[in-house]
Coordinates of C-alpha atoms and ligand atoms in Angstrom, one line a residue:
X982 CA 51.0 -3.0 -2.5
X983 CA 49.2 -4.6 0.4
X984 CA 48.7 -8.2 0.2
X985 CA 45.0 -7.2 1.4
X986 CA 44.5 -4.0 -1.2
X987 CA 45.6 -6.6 -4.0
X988 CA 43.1 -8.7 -3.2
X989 CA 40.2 -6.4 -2.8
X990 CA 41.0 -4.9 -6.1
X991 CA 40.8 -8.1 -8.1
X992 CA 37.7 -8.7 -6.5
X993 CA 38.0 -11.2 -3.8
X994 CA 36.4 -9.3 -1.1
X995 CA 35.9 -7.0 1.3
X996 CA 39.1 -5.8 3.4
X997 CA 37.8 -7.5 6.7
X998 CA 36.3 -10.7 4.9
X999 CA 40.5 -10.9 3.6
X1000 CA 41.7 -10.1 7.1
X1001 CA 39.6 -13.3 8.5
X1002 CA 40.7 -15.7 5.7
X1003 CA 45.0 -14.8 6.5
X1004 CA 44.2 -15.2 10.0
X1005 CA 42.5 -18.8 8.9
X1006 CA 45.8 -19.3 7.0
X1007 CA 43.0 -19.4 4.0
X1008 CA 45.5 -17.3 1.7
X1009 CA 48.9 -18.2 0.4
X1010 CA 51.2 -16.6 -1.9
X1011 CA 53.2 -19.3 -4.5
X1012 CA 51.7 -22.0 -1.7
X1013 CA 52.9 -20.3 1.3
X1014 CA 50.4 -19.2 4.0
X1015 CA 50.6 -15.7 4.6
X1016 CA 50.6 -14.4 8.3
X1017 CA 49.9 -10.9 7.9
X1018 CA 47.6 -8.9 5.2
X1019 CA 49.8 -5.8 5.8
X1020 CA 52.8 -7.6 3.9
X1021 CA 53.8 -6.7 0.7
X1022 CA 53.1 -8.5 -2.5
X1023 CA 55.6 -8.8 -4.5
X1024 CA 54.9 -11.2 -7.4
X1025 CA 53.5 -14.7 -7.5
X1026 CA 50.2 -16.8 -7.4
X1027 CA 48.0 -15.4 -4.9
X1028 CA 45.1 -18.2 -3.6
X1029 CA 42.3 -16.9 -1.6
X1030 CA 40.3 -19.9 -0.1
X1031 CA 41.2 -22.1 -2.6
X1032 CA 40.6 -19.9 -6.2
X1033 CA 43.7 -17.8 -7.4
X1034 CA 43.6 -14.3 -8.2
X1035 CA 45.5 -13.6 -11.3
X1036 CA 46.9 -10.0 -11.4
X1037 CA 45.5 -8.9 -14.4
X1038 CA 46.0 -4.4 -15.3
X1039 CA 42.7 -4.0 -17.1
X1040 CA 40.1 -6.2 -17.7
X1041 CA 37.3 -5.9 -20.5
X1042 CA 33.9 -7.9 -20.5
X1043 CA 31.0 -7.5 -23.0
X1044 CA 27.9 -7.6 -22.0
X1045 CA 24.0 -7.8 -22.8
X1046 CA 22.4 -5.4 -21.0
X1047 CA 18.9 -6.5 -20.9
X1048 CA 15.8 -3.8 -20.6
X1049 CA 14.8 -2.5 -17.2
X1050 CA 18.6 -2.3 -15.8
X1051 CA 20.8 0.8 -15.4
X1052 CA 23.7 1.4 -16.8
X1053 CA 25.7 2.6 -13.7
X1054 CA 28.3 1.3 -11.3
X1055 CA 25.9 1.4 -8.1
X1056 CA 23.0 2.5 -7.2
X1057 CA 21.2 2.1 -3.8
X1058 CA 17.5 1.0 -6.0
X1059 CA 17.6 0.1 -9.3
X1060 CA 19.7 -3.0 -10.7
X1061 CA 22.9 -1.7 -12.7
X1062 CA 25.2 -3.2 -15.1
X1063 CA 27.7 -4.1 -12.5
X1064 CA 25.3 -6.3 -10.8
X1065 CA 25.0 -8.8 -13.9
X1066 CA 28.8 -9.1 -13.1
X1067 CA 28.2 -12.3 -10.8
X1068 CA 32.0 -13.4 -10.7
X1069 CA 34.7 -12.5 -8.2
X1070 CA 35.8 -8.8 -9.7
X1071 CA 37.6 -6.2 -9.6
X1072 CA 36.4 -2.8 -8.0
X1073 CA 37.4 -0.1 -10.7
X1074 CA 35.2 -1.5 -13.4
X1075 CA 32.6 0.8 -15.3
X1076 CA 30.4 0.8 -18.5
X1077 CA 31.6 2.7 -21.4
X1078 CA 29.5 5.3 -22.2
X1079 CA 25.4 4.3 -21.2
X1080 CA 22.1 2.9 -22.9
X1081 CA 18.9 4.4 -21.5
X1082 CA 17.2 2.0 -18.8
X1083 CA 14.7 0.3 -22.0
X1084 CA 18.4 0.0 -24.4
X1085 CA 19.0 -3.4 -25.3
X1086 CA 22.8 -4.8 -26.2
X1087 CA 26.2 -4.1 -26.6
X1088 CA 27.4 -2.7 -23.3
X1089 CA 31.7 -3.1 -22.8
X1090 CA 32.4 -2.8 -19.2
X1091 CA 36.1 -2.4 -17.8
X1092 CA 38.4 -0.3 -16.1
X1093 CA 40.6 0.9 -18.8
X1094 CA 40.2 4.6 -18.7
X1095 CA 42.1 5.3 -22.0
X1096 CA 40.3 3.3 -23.9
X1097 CA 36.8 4.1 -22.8
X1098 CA 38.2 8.0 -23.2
X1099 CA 39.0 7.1 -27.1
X1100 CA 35.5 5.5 -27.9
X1101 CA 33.3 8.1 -25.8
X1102 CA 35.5 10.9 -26.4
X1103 CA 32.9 13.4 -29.3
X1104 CA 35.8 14.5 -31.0
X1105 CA 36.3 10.8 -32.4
X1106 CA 32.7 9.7 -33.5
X1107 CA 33.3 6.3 -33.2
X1108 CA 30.3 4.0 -34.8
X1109 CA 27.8 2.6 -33.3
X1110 CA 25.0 0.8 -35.1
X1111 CA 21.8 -0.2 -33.4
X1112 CA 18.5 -2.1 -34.4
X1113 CA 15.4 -0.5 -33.8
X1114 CA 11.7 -1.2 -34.4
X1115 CA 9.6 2.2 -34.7
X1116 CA 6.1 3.4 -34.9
X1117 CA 5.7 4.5 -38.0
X1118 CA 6.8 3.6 -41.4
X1119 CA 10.3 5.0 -42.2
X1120 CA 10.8 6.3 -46.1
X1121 CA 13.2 7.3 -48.5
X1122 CA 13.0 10.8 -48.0
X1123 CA 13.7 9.9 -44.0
X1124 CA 17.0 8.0 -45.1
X1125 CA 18.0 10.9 -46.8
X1126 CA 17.3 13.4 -44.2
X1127 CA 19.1 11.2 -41.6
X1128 CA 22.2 10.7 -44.0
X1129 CA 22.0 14.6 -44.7
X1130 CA 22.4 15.3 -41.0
X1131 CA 19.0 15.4 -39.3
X1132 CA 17.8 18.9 -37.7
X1133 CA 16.6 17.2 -34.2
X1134 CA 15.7 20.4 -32.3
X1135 CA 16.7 23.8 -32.1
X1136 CA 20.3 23.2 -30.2
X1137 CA 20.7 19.8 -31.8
X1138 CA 21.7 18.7 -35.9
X1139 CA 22.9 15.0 -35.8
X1140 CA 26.0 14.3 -37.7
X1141 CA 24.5 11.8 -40.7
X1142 CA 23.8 8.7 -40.0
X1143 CA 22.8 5.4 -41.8
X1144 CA 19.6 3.8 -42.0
X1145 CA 19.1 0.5 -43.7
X1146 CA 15.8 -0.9 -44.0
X1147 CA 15.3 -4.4 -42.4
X1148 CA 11.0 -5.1 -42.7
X1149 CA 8.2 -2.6 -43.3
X1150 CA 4.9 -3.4 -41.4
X1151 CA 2.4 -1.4 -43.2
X1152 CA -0.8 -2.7 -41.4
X1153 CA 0.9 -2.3 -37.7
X1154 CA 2.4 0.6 -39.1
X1155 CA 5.9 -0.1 -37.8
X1156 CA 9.9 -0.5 -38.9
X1157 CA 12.3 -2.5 -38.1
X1158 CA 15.9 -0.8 -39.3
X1159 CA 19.3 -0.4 -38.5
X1160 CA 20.9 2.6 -37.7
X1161 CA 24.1 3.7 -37.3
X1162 CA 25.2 7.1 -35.1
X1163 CA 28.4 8.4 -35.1
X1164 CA 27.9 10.7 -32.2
X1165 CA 25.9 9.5 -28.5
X1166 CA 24.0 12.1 -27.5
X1167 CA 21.6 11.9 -24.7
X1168 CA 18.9 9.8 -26.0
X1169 CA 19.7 10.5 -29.5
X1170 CA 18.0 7.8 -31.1
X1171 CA 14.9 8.1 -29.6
X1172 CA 15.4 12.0 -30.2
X1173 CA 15.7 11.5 -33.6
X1174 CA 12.8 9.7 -34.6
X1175 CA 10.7 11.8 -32.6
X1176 CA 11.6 14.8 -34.4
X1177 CA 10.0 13.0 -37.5
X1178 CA 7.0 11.9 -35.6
X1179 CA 8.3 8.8 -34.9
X1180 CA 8.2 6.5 -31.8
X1181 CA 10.9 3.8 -31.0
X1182 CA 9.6 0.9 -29.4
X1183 CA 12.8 -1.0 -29.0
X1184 CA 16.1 -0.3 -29.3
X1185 CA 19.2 -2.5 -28.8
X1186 CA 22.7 -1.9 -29.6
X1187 CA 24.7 -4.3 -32.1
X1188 CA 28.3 -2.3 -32.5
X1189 CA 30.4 0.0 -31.1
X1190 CA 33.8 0.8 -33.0
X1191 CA 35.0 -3.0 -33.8
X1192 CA 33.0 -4.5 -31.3
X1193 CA 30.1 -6.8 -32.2
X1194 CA 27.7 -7.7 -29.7
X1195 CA 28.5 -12.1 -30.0
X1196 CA 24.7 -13.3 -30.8
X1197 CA 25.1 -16.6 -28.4
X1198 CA 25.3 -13.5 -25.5
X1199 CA 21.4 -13.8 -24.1
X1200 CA 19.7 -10.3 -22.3
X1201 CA 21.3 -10.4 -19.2
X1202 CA 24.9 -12.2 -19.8
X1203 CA 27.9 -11.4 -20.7
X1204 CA 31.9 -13.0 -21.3
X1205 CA 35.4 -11.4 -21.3
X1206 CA 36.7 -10.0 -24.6
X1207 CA 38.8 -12.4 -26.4
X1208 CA 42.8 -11.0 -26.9
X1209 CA 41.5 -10.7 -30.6
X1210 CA 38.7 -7.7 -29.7
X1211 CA 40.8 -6.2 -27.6
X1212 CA 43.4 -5.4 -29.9
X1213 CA 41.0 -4.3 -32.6
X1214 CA 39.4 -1.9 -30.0
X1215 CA 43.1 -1.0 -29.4
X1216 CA 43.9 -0.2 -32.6
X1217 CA 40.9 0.7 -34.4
X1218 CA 41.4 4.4 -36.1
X1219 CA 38.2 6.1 -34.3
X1220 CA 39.7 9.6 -35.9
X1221 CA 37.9 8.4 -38.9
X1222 CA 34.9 6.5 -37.3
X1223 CA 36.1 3.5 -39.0
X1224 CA 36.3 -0.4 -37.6
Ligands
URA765 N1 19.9 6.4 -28.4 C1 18.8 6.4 -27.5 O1 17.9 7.1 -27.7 N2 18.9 5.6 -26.4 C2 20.0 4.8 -26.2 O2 20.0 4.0 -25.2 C3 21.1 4.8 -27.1 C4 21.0 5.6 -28.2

């Protein structure tokens, strides 16, 4: 590979931005300047201006998306995921799966295609538990219906899901819950509750598979996985929809 394409893909910059910096002798590779970005790399510490870029295959970052952002890669007028990214990255990075512009939470963002094929794929309902305030005041007989498998419309039965009562407001007449899915349907949440004439006011997501959104992880931030996450992610059994 291109000295240039390497660093582009691990998020240094733009093709001519690199170009500039070899001919300012701004890039070396294991502390030699490099004189041409057409010229192979073959292995070693790569320093643009100053900061190394680390060849790293796949990278994984958790993040919290915050209401009122999209989850895309790019878009030309609304925010997107990718945009609360504000470190040098790489260029293949995506969110797995997507929360609805108003979704709160968990989001994993990376470029590991296998992986985010396991945890989207329907065929192995990997868990994802959200918390959710609604309008209304969720009962017994609505747990049961949910955990039955919830008739949402005339194309759509929801595999069952889990509801666990967190507060009851009787005199706002509203919920605050927990509630775990095991497929992700377009707006299935909010689907669901509707169908019981319920609204959902806010939604964010705590869980996906292993992964627990961290708490210190404000709206709007986010870190790289530790090795630890990623090798529960990597080895969790999603066949079963277990952690
Ligand atoms: N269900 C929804 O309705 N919205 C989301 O963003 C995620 C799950």
């Amino acid at each position: 590979m291109r000295i240039d394409k390497y660093l582009t893909d691990m998020g240094a910059g733009t093709r001519t931005e690199i170009k500039k910096a070899v001919r300012k002798g701004q890039v070396t590779v294991n502390g030699r300047v490099v004189s041409d970005p057409g010229l192979p790399y073959e292995g070693g510490i790569v320093f643009f201006k100053g900061t190394p870029f680390l060849y790293e295959p796949f990278a994984y970052y958790m993040l919290n998306k915050p209401s009122g952002v999209i989850s895309a890669t790019e878009d030309r007028r609304q925010k997107t995921v990718l945009d609360l990214i504000d470190e040098p990255k790489r260029r293949d990075l995506f969110p797995v799966g997507r929360l609805d512009r108003d979704t709160e939470g968990l989001l994993l963002v990376t470029n590991d295609g296998d992986l985010a094929h396991r945890l989207l794929s329907p065929k192995k309902h990997v868990d994802k538990t959200y918390f959710a305030r609604v309008r209304g005041l969720v009962a017994a007989e609505h747990r049961k219906a949910f955990a039955e498998g919830l008739s949402v419309d005339e194309s759509f039965t929801a595999m069952p899901s889990e509801i666990q009562l967190l507060r009851t407001e009787e005199n706002e007449n509203q919920t605050e819950l927990t509630i775990t899915i095991r497929e992700g349907k377009y707006h299935q949440i909010k689907r669901m509750f509707a169908s019981i004439g319920m609204e959902v006011l806010y939604l964010k997501r705590l869980r996906m598979g292993p992964l627990v959104l961290d708490p210190s992880l404000p709206p709007g931030s986010y870190r790289r996985l530790t090795e630890e996450e990623i090798r529960q992610l990597k080895k969790a059994n999603f066949e079963k929809g277990q952690d």
